[in-house]
Short mmCIF file of C-alpha atoms in Angstrom, two decimals:
data_model
loop_
_atom_site.label_atom_id
_atom_site.label_comp_id
_atom_site.label_asym_id
_atom_site.label_seq_id
_atom_site.Cartn_x
_atom_site.Cartn_y
_atom_site.Cartn_z
CA MET C 113 162.67 -54.11 35.20
CA ASP C 114 162.72 -57.46 33.72
CA GLU C 115 161.97 -60.13 36.40
CA VAL C 116 164.65 -62.42 35.16
CA VAL C 117 168.01 -61.99 33.06
CA ILE C 118 169.59 -64.89 31.64
CA ALA C 119 173.31 -65.13 30.79
CA GLY C 120 173.85 -67.46 27.92
CA ALA C 121 171.82 -68.52 24.91
CA GLY C 122 172.94 -72.04 24.82
CA PRO C 123 170.45 -74.95 25.36
CA VAL C 124 170.33 -74.41 29.02
CA GLY C 125 169.46 -70.69 29.06
CA LEU C 126 167.06 -70.88 26.13
CA ARG C 127 165.22 -73.69 27.86
CA LEU C 128 165.09 -71.82 30.87
CA ALA C 129 163.79 -68.56 29.09
CA ALA C 130 160.99 -70.60 27.59
CA GLU C 131 159.93 -71.95 30.79
CA LEU C 132 159.63 -68.68 32.43
CA ARG C 133 157.65 -67.31 29.67
CA LEU C 134 155.27 -70.05 29.84
CA ALA C 135 154.46 -68.81 33.30
CA GLY C 136 154.21 -65.11 31.87
CA VAL C 137 157.60 -63.92 33.65
CA ALA C 138 159.59 -61.37 31.47
CA VAL C 139 162.81 -62.51 30.60
CA THR C 140 165.84 -61.28 28.55
CA VAL C 141 168.86 -63.54 27.53
CA LEU C 142 171.93 -62.09 26.94
CA GLU C 143 174.50 -63.87 24.61
CA PRO C 144 177.92 -62.85 23.48
CA ARG C 145 177.79 -64.83 20.26
CA PRO C 146 176.28 -62.79 17.32
CA ALA C 147 174.93 -65.93 15.75
CA PRO C 148 174.31 -69.47 16.74
CA ASP C 149 177.70 -71.69 16.62
CA ARG C 150 177.45 -74.13 14.03
CA ARG C 151 179.81 -76.49 15.58
CA SER C 152 178.12 -78.92 18.18
CA ARG C 153 179.92 -80.42 20.87
CA ALA C 154 176.96 -81.92 22.45
CA LEU C 155 175.19 -84.68 20.42
CA THR C 156 172.96 -86.72 22.50
CA ILE C 157 169.37 -86.29 23.84
CA HIS C 158 168.65 -88.89 26.39
CA PRO C 159 165.21 -90.23 27.41
CA ARG C 160 164.45 -88.16 30.25
CA THR C 161 165.24 -85.13 28.15
CA ILE C 162 162.81 -86.28 25.50
CA GLU C 163 159.96 -86.92 28.13
CA LEU C 164 160.57 -83.25 29.26
CA LEU C 165 160.25 -82.04 25.73
CA ALA C 166 157.13 -84.15 25.41
CA SER C 167 155.70 -82.60 28.51
CA ARG C 168 155.83 -79.23 26.62
CA GLY C 169 154.76 -80.57 23.22
CA LEU C 170 158.18 -79.81 21.75
CA HIS C 171 159.46 -83.37 21.14
CA GLU C 172 158.18 -84.03 17.70
CA GLN C 173 160.71 -82.22 15.66
CA PHE C 174 163.60 -83.79 17.63
CA LEU C 175 162.03 -87.31 16.80
CA ALA C 176 161.66 -86.51 13.34
CA GLU C 177 165.30 -85.05 12.86
CA GLY C 178 167.33 -87.23 15.30
CA VAL C 179 168.99 -90.45 14.70
CA ARG C 180 167.57 -92.91 17.17
CA ILE C 181 169.95 -95.15 18.99
CA PRO C 182 168.54 -97.89 21.03
CA SER C 183 171.48 -98.14 23.86
CA GLY C 184 173.91 -96.10 25.44
CA HIS C 185 177.39 -96.73 26.61
CA PHE C 186 179.32 -96.62 30.15
CA GLY C 187 182.99 -95.71 29.80
CA MET C 188 182.77 -97.25 26.07
CA LEU C 189 182.69 -100.67 27.31
CA ASP C 190 182.19 -103.26 24.50
CA ASN C 191 178.76 -104.42 25.83
CA ARG C 192 176.29 -101.40 25.50
CA LEU C 193 173.34 -100.67 27.80
CA ASP C 194 169.96 -101.63 26.34
CA PHE C 195 167.85 -98.75 26.68
CA ARG C 196 164.70 -100.94 25.50
CA LEU C 197 164.47 -102.12 28.97
CA LEU C 198 163.87 -98.68 30.14
CA ASP C 199 160.37 -97.83 31.56
CA THR C 200 159.62 -94.72 29.06
CA ASP C 201 158.08 -94.13 25.98
CA PHE C 202 161.55 -93.22 24.61
CA GLN C 203 163.81 -96.43 24.83
CA TYR C 204 166.51 -94.69 22.84
CA THR C 205 168.96 -91.76 22.58
CA LEU C 206 168.60 -89.24 19.88
CA ALA C 207 171.85 -88.05 17.86
CA ILE C 208 171.15 -84.55 16.92
CA PRO C 209 173.55 -81.64 16.65
CA GLN C 210 173.80 -79.26 19.63
CA ALA C 211 173.46 -76.48 16.93
CA ARG C 212 170.17 -77.73 15.63
CA THR C 213 168.86 -78.23 19.19
CA GLU C 214 169.75 -74.46 20.07
CA GLU C 215 168.15 -73.39 16.92
CA LEU C 216 164.77 -75.13 18.07
CA PHE C 217 165.06 -74.06 21.51
CA GLU C 218 165.80 -70.48 20.50
CA GLN C 219 162.76 -70.55 18.12
CA HIS C 220 160.48 -71.62 20.94
CA ALA C 221 161.74 -69.23 23.35
CA ARG C 222 161.35 -66.14 21.05
CA ALA C 223 157.82 -67.47 20.07
CA ALA C 224 157.01 -67.58 23.80
CA GLY C 225 158.10 -63.83 24.15
CA ALA C 226 161.76 -64.13 25.46
CA ALA C 227 164.12 -61.26 24.49
CA VAL C 228 167.17 -63.04 23.08
CA LEU C 229 169.83 -60.35 22.52
CA ARG C 230 172.97 -61.62 20.58
CA GLY C 231 176.22 -59.65 20.85
CA HIS C 232 175.61 -58.94 24.26
CA ARG C 233 177.95 -60.09 26.95
CA VAL C 234 177.48 -59.89 30.71
CA THR C 235 180.60 -58.42 32.38
CA ASN C 236 179.54 -58.15 36.02
CA VAL C 237 176.53 -58.84 38.34
CA ILE C 238 175.83 -57.05 41.62
CA ASP C 239 173.09 -58.52 43.94
CA ASN C 240 171.41 -55.41 45.62
CA GLY C 241 169.43 -57.35 48.01
CA ASP C 242 166.05 -56.34 46.52
CA SER C 243 167.23 -56.66 42.99
CA VAL C 244 170.16 -57.33 40.98
CA THR C 245 172.14 -55.16 38.36
CA VAL C 246 173.45 -56.89 35.42
CA GLU C 247 176.22 -54.91 33.69
CA ALA C 248 176.89 -55.83 30.02
CA GLU C 249 178.45 -54.74 26.86
CA GLY C 250 176.65 -54.88 23.59
CA PRO C 251 177.07 -53.27 20.09
CA ASP C 252 176.40 -49.73 21.20
CA GLY C 253 178.77 -50.17 24.10
CA ALA C 254 178.32 -50.69 28.01
CA TYR C 255 174.99 -50.61 29.64
CA ALA C 256 173.16 -52.19 32.76
CA LEU C 257 169.73 -53.96 33.31
CA GLU C 258 167.98 -54.06 36.64
CA ALA C 259 166.11 -57.34 37.28
CA GLY C 260 164.66 -59.43 40.04
CA TYR C 261 166.78 -62.47 39.51
CA VAL C 262 169.86 -63.25 37.31
CA VAL C 263 170.62 -66.83 36.01
CA GLY C 264 174.18 -67.77 34.87
CA CYS C 265 173.91 -70.29 31.92
CA ASP C 266 177.29 -68.77 30.70
CA GLY C 267 179.52 -72.01 30.64
CA THR C 268 182.33 -73.33 32.55
CA ARG C 269 184.04 -69.89 32.64
CA SER C 270 180.78 -68.16 34.04
CA THR C 271 181.04 -64.64 34.62
CA VAL C 272 177.84 -64.77 36.71
CA ARG C 273 179.41 -67.29 38.99
CA ARG C 274 182.64 -65.27 39.41
CA SER C 275 180.62 -62.09 40.23
CA ALA C 276 178.56 -63.83 42.96
CA GLY C 277 181.71 -65.19 44.63
CA ILE C 278 180.78 -68.87 44.33
CA ASP C 279 183.63 -71.23 44.44
CA PHE C 280 184.19 -73.81 41.62
CA PRO C 281 186.36 -76.46 43.24
CA GLY C 282 187.41 -79.82 41.37
CA THR C 283 190.22 -81.24 39.33
CA ALA C 284 192.05 -80.04 36.51
CA HIS C 285 192.42 -82.15 33.20
CA THR C 286 194.77 -84.79 33.25
CA MET C 287 193.45 -86.48 29.96
CA LEU C 288 192.37 -85.06 26.54
CA GLY C 289 189.94 -86.31 24.11
CA TRP C 290 189.57 -85.56 20.43
CA LEU C 291 186.63 -85.28 18.06
CA ALA C 292 186.07 -85.28 14.48
CA ASP C 293 182.99 -84.38 12.40
CA VAL C 294 183.88 -85.84 9.00
CA VAL C 295 182.70 -87.61 5.95
CA LEU C 296 183.46 -91.45 5.92
CA ASP C 297 183.80 -93.06 2.61
CA ALA C 298 183.81 -96.47 4.28
CA PRO C 299 181.96 -96.07 7.53
CA PRO C 300 181.75 -99.02 9.88
CA ALA C 301 178.36 -100.88 9.90
CA GLY C 302 175.53 -100.23 12.42
CA SER C 303 174.42 -96.89 14.33
CA VAL C 304 177.27 -96.89 16.85
CA THR C 305 180.72 -98.52 16.80
CA SER C 306 182.92 -98.25 19.67
CA VAL C 307 186.61 -99.93 19.95
CA ALA C 308 188.66 -99.97 22.92
CA THR C 309 192.05 -101.54 23.14
CA GLU C 310 195.52 -101.08 24.69
CA ARG C 311 196.07 -98.71 21.64
CA GLY C 312 193.27 -96.34 22.47
CA GLY C 313 189.26 -96.00 22.52
CA LEU C 314 187.14 -94.88 19.62
CA MET C 315 183.46 -94.30 18.98
CA ILE C 316 181.99 -93.47 15.69
CA VAL C 317 178.44 -92.19 15.55
CA PRO C 318 176.44 -91.37 12.45
CA LEU C 319 175.17 -87.62 12.21
CA PRO C 320 172.35 -86.31 10.45
CA GLY C 321 173.42 -84.81 6.99
CA GLY C 322 175.87 -87.43 6.02
CA LEU C 323 178.58 -86.86 8.55
CA HIS C 324 180.07 -88.86 11.21
CA ARG C 325 181.49 -88.07 14.61
CA VAL C 326 184.46 -89.72 15.34
CA VAL C 327 185.70 -89.37 19.12
CA GLY C 328 188.31 -91.00 21.08
CA GLN C 329 191.53 -91.15 23.28
CA THR C 330 195.01 -92.78 23.04
CA PRO C 331 197.72 -93.43 25.54
CA ASP C 332 199.45 -90.14 24.44
CA ASP C 333 196.39 -88.24 25.22
CA LEU C 334 197.36 -88.77 28.95
CA ARG C 335 198.61 -85.29 29.23
CA THR C 336 198.27 -81.98 31.09
CA ASP C 337 199.26 -79.82 28.51
CA TRP C 338 197.07 -78.54 25.52
CA PRO C 339 198.69 -78.90 22.18
CA GLY C 340 196.09 -76.93 20.01
CA GLU C 341 193.43 -78.29 18.04
CA PRO C 342 194.11 -81.59 16.37
CA THR C 343 194.49 -81.76 12.69
CA LEU C 344 192.90 -84.12 10.21
CA ASP C 345 196.22 -86.00 9.71
CA GLU C 346 196.55 -86.53 13.47
CA VAL C 347 193.00 -88.05 13.91
CA ARG C 348 193.69 -90.17 10.79
CA ALA C 349 196.72 -91.51 12.42
CA LYS C 350 195.15 -92.22 15.71
CA VAL C 351 191.89 -93.82 14.24
CA THR C 352 194.28 -95.93 12.09
CA ALA C 353 196.36 -96.94 15.18
CA ILE C 354 193.33 -98.09 16.90
CA THR C 355 191.47 -99.86 14.25
CA GLY C 356 193.71 -100.54 11.36
CA THR C 357 191.86 -98.14 8.88
CA ASP C 358 190.76 -94.36 8.83
CA HIS C 359 187.31 -95.40 7.25
CA GLY C 360 188.05 -93.14 4.22
CA MET C 361 188.05 -90.03 6.47
CA HIS C 362 187.95 -86.69 4.69
CA SER C 363 186.25 -83.13 4.55
CA PRO C 364 186.10 -82.22 8.32
CA ALA C 365 183.43 -80.06 9.42
CA TRP C 366 185.06 -79.71 12.75
CA LEU C 367 187.92 -80.74 14.53
CA SER C 368 188.33 -80.30 18.32
CA ARG C 369 189.94 -81.17 21.56
CA PHE C 370 188.40 -81.41 25.19
CA GLY C 371 189.53 -82.46 28.83
CA ASN C 372 188.58 -84.27 31.58
CA ALA C 373 188.65 -81.36 34.22
CA SER C 374 185.77 -82.10 36.89
CA ARG C 375 184.44 -79.14 38.83
CA GLN C 376 181.01 -78.13 40.59
CA ALA C 377 179.74 -74.90 41.85
CA GLU C 378 179.78 -75.06 45.82
CA ARG C 379 176.26 -73.34 45.44
CA TYR C 380 173.58 -73.14 42.90
CA ARG C 381 172.13 -70.21 44.45
CA ALA C 382 173.56 -67.01 45.98
CA GLY C 383 170.72 -64.52 47.04
CA ARG C 384 169.29 -63.30 43.62
CA VAL C 385 171.92 -65.29 41.52
CA LEU C 386 171.44 -68.71 40.24
CA LEU C 387 173.41 -71.01 38.16
CA ALA C 388 172.54 -73.93 35.83
CA GLY C 389 174.15 -76.05 33.14
CA ASP C 390 178.07 -75.99 32.57
CA ALA C 391 178.24 -72.75 34.88
CA ALA C 392 177.14 -75.32 37.62
CA HIS C 393 179.13 -78.35 36.71
CA GLN C 394 182.13 -79.13 34.62
CA HIS C 395 183.06 -82.75 33.56
CA MET C 396 184.33 -85.14 30.60
CA PRO C 397 181.68 -85.58 28.07
CA ALA C 398 181.26 -89.02 28.91
CA GLY C 399 177.91 -90.80 27.80
CA GLY C 400 176.62 -87.41 26.24
CA VAL C 401 174.80 -86.61 29.51
CA GLY C 402 176.10 -82.78 29.90
CA LEU C 403 173.48 -81.11 27.93
CA ASN C 404 170.77 -83.39 29.36
CA VAL C 405 171.77 -82.37 32.87
CA GLY C 406 171.83 -78.88 32.11
CA VAL C 407 168.20 -79.09 30.54
CA GLN C 408 166.78 -80.77 33.49
CA ASP C 409 168.39 -78.05 35.57
CA ALA C 410 166.52 -75.66 33.67
CA MET C 411 163.48 -77.49 33.93
CA ASN C 412 163.73 -77.72 37.88
CA LEU C 413 164.43 -74.08 38.39
CA GLY C 414 162.03 -72.79 35.64
CA TRP C 415 158.58 -73.29 37.61
CA LYS C 416 160.27 -72.59 40.90
CA LEU C 417 161.81 -69.13 39.58
CA ALA C 418 158.48 -68.29 37.83
CA ALA C 419 156.54 -68.82 41.03
CA VAL C 420 158.82 -66.70 43.12
CA ALA C 421 159.28 -63.81 40.50
CA SER C 422 155.58 -63.44 40.01
CA GLY C 423 155.09 -63.41 43.93
CA ALA C 424 153.03 -66.79 43.93
CA GLU C 425 155.52 -68.47 46.17
CA PRO C 426 158.04 -67.26 48.75
CA ASP C 427 161.54 -66.68 47.95
CA ASP C 428 162.99 -69.69 49.86
CA LEU C 429 161.36 -72.01 47.58
CA LEU C 430 164.47 -71.32 45.49
CA ASP C 431 166.64 -72.94 48.15
CA SER C 432 164.96 -76.27 46.92
CA TYR C 433 166.77 -75.62 43.52
CA HIS C 434 170.11 -76.22 45.03
CA ASP C 435 168.97 -78.88 47.37
CA GLU C 436 167.76 -81.11 44.59
CA ARG C 437 169.92 -80.49 41.74
CA HIS C 438 173.43 -79.96 43.37
CA PRO C 439 173.13 -83.67 44.59
CA VAL C 440 172.38 -84.65 40.78
CA GLY C 441 175.70 -82.79 39.98
CA VAL C 442 177.75 -84.60 42.52
CA ASP C 443 176.27 -88.05 41.09
CA LEU C 444 177.24 -86.60 37.39
CA LEU C 445 180.78 -85.97 38.32
CA GLU C 446 181.05 -89.31 39.97
CA SER C 447 179.62 -91.11 36.79
CA THR C 448 181.95 -89.16 34.34
CA GLN C 449 185.01 -89.49 36.65
CA ALA C 450 184.63 -93.31 36.90
CA GLN C 451 184.34 -93.30 33.15
CA ASN C 452 187.36 -91.57 32.69
CA ALA C 453 189.15 -93.99 34.46
CA LEU C 454 187.70 -96.76 32.01
CA PHE C 455 188.64 -94.54 29.01
CA ALA C 456 192.43 -94.33 30.27
CA ALA C 457 192.68 -98.08 31.17
CA PHE C 458 195.24 -98.67 28.43
CA SER C 459 197.40 -101.12 30.53
CA PRO C 460 196.80 -104.83 30.62
CA ASP C 461 195.35 -104.61 34.07
CA GLY C 462 192.88 -101.76 32.82
CA GLN C 463 191.90 -103.92 29.93
CA GLN C 464 190.89 -106.47 32.17
CA LEU C 465 188.86 -104.21 34.25
CA ARG C 466 187.04 -103.18 31.49
CA ALA C 467 186.39 -106.78 30.26
CA LEU C 468 185.07 -107.64 33.77
CA LEU C 469 182.54 -104.72 33.73
CA SER C 470 181.59 -105.39 30.20
CA LYS C 471 180.73 -108.79 31.19
CA LEU C 472 178.62 -107.59 33.84
CA VAL C 473 176.75 -105.47 31.94
CA ALA C 474 176.00 -108.56 29.65
CA GLU C 475 175.34 -111.05 32.33
CA GLN C 476 173.49 -109.01 35.08
CA PRO C 477 170.35 -107.37 33.77
CA ASP C 478 169.86 -105.62 37.20
CA PHE C 479 173.25 -103.91 36.90
CA SER C 480 172.94 -103.03 33.24
CA ARG C 481 169.63 -101.51 33.94
CA ALA C 482 170.57 -99.47 37.05
CA LEU C 483 173.40 -97.91 34.81
CA ALA C 484 170.95 -97.29 32.06
CA GLU C 485 168.56 -95.74 34.42
CA ARG C 486 171.50 -93.45 35.62
CA LEU C 487 172.96 -92.45 32.35
CA SER C 488 169.41 -91.53 30.83
CA GLY C 489 168.09 -89.41 33.68
CA LEU C 490 165.23 -91.73 34.58
CA ALA C 491 166.82 -92.59 37.99
CA VAL C 492 166.67 -89.05 39.37
CA ARG C 493 164.55 -88.86 42.62
CA TYR C 494 164.44 -85.88 44.70
CA PRO C 495 164.59 -86.60 48.40
CA PRO C 496 161.33 -85.62 50.23
CA ALA C 497 161.29 -83.21 53.26
CA ASP C 498 159.21 -85.55 55.22
CA PRO C 499 160.74 -89.08 55.62
CA ALA C 500 157.18 -90.42 56.08
CA ALA C 501 156.43 -89.25 52.74
CA HIS C 502 154.72 -91.65 50.23
CA PRO C 503 157.50 -93.78 48.51
CA LEU C 504 156.71 -92.12 44.87
CA THR C 505 157.15 -88.55 46.34
CA GLY C 506 160.01 -86.94 44.42
CA VAL C 507 160.29 -89.65 41.83
CA ARG C 508 160.07 -88.68 38.07
CA ALA C 509 156.44 -89.54 37.01
CA PRO C 510 156.21 -91.83 33.88
CA ASN C 511 153.84 -90.87 30.94
CA LEU C 512 150.71 -92.25 32.65
CA ARG C 513 147.63 -92.92 30.30
CA PHE C 514 144.14 -92.20 31.60
CA GLY C 515 140.65 -93.50 30.83
CA ASP C 516 139.70 -90.36 29.07
CA GLY C 517 142.46 -91.15 26.13
CA THR C 518 144.72 -88.39 27.53
CA CYS C 519 148.27 -88.84 29.05
CA LEU C 520 150.26 -87.06 31.77
CA PHE C 521 152.76 -85.31 29.54
CA GLU C 522 149.88 -83.80 27.44
CA ARG C 523 148.36 -82.49 30.78
CA LEU C 524 151.82 -81.09 31.79
CA ARG C 525 152.16 -78.79 28.69
CA PRO C 526 150.72 -75.64 30.29
CA GLY C 527 153.45 -75.93 32.69
CA ARG C 528 151.66 -76.07 35.80
CA HIS C 529 151.14 -78.67 38.69
CA VAL C 530 148.66 -81.41 37.83
CA ARG C 531 146.44 -83.06 40.25
CA LEU C 532 145.49 -86.78 39.96
CA ASP C 533 142.37 -88.24 41.65
CA PHE C 534 142.22 -91.73 40.81
CA THR C 535 138.65 -92.20 42.17
CA ASP C 536 137.52 -90.15 39.46
CA ARG C 537 136.95 -91.80 36.22
CA ARG C 538 138.52 -89.20 34.09
CA ASP C 539 141.91 -90.04 36.02
CA GLU C 540 141.50 -93.81 36.06
CA LEU C 541 144.60 -95.66 34.76
CA ALA C 542 144.32 -97.18 31.35
CA GLU C 543 146.95 -99.40 32.04
CA THR C 544 148.34 -101.50 34.86
CA ARG C 545 151.24 -100.47 37.00
CA ALA C 546 152.45 -102.09 40.10
CA ASP C 547 154.09 -98.97 41.53
CA TRP C 548 150.87 -96.72 40.92
CA ALA C 549 148.39 -99.57 41.86
CA THR C 550 147.66 -98.33 45.09
CA VAL C 551 147.81 -94.61 44.67
CA ARG C 552 144.40 -92.73 45.12
CA ALA C 553 145.56 -89.49 44.38
CA ALA C 554 148.69 -87.58 43.41
CA LEU C 555 150.06 -83.88 42.82
CA ILE C 556 152.50 -83.92 39.64
CA ARG C 557 155.00 -80.78 39.42
CA PRO C 558 155.54 -78.95 36.39
CA ASP C 559 159.00 -80.86 35.87
CA GLY C 560 157.23 -84.12 36.14
CA HIS C 561 158.32 -85.34 39.42
CA VAL C 562 155.82 -86.28 41.97
CA ALA C 563 155.14 -83.40 44.72
CA TRP C 564 152.88 -85.59 46.82
CA ALA C 565 150.95 -88.84 46.71
CA THR C 566 148.54 -90.76 49.11
CA ASP C 567 146.98 -94.41 49.18
CA GLN C 568 144.40 -92.99 50.93
CA GLN C 569 140.97 -92.25 49.64
CA SER C 570 140.30 -88.73 49.10
CA SER C 571 137.38 -87.11 50.95
#
């Protein structure tokens, strides 16, 4: 019997599988697709996700291949958020196709010993109380697996979520967006171009390999029907209507549409069944945060599920996964739905709202930084159970540098808690940080958040 079965070999399921294997937990990943999808709905890797990859020694390949963009956007406002102001080693997003992210994650998961079975679809999940039965179909027909736990990383139409009877309330789509991965003979200058007028909103981002991603909405996209996937001629016409040119668009690698439906699972845990990624939250891909929030779900759940599955911690530790990540999902929907309103602000009043908010981004550094920290994932703090806990408890720890030449992310690579004693020369900080100046000792969780800290001298 496997200790954990994961439904879905997207970025979230694969990252979770690798985390479980890091702790020696037996894991099988079931994925309906016989081969990885070469189309890439997600494109952006945000600073906090890069930090998490660095804390496992996985970031170098992503840095080598991704296009670095030192800013982010909120609702495609004219003035972008300056990520160079962020307190991180990685003051940029990476533009890298989801297909490549999945490929790198799968390589790592398999190398760590995870069994990734393609062409295998979960059809039902039964929680037996002391185990879970996963019913599936594979190339040789139907079969069943017994496991200690199952995690649904199987998308917005999650079979795992439905089998567990977990509600997925929210709102249906009222607006469509479209995207095209194309060749542009006359691309706009710069790393990212965004335009928003009463005629529509448009963003153009360069991709590795010579393609550009063109994504946008126009007033006639404010609709609840689904007219099928867009054609190249349709996208050309929409782009030309917004900007006056189609930038020499041709040779599409992918054309697609997406909606702004927003839903969240009422529970991220039901007994031995857990949810992560799009199975737990659905939203408009505003700001490119979806993949990142899902990977961060996996990093939060991974060490906890490993500890419980191996018997090192009691089962109720898994309750903290919902307690910590569900509020992050609430914030995610709040942010993306607010951006939906800005995307759809084609009226004269809406354009004035956009102009005002864009001016505030440029003129109010604290406002701009707060939005950037939220978008990048650096602002997430898990509320401590004890109201009297140290102010750093629950915050994400930066990549602290120590007197012995090491850094925190290097020490986190084994996937275990890291204890810091700042009275020890080895842990002495090699840099001055006001927020850590009085800390005498701390315990850092495997996902990089502070579990405990004290200003008192250790005995």
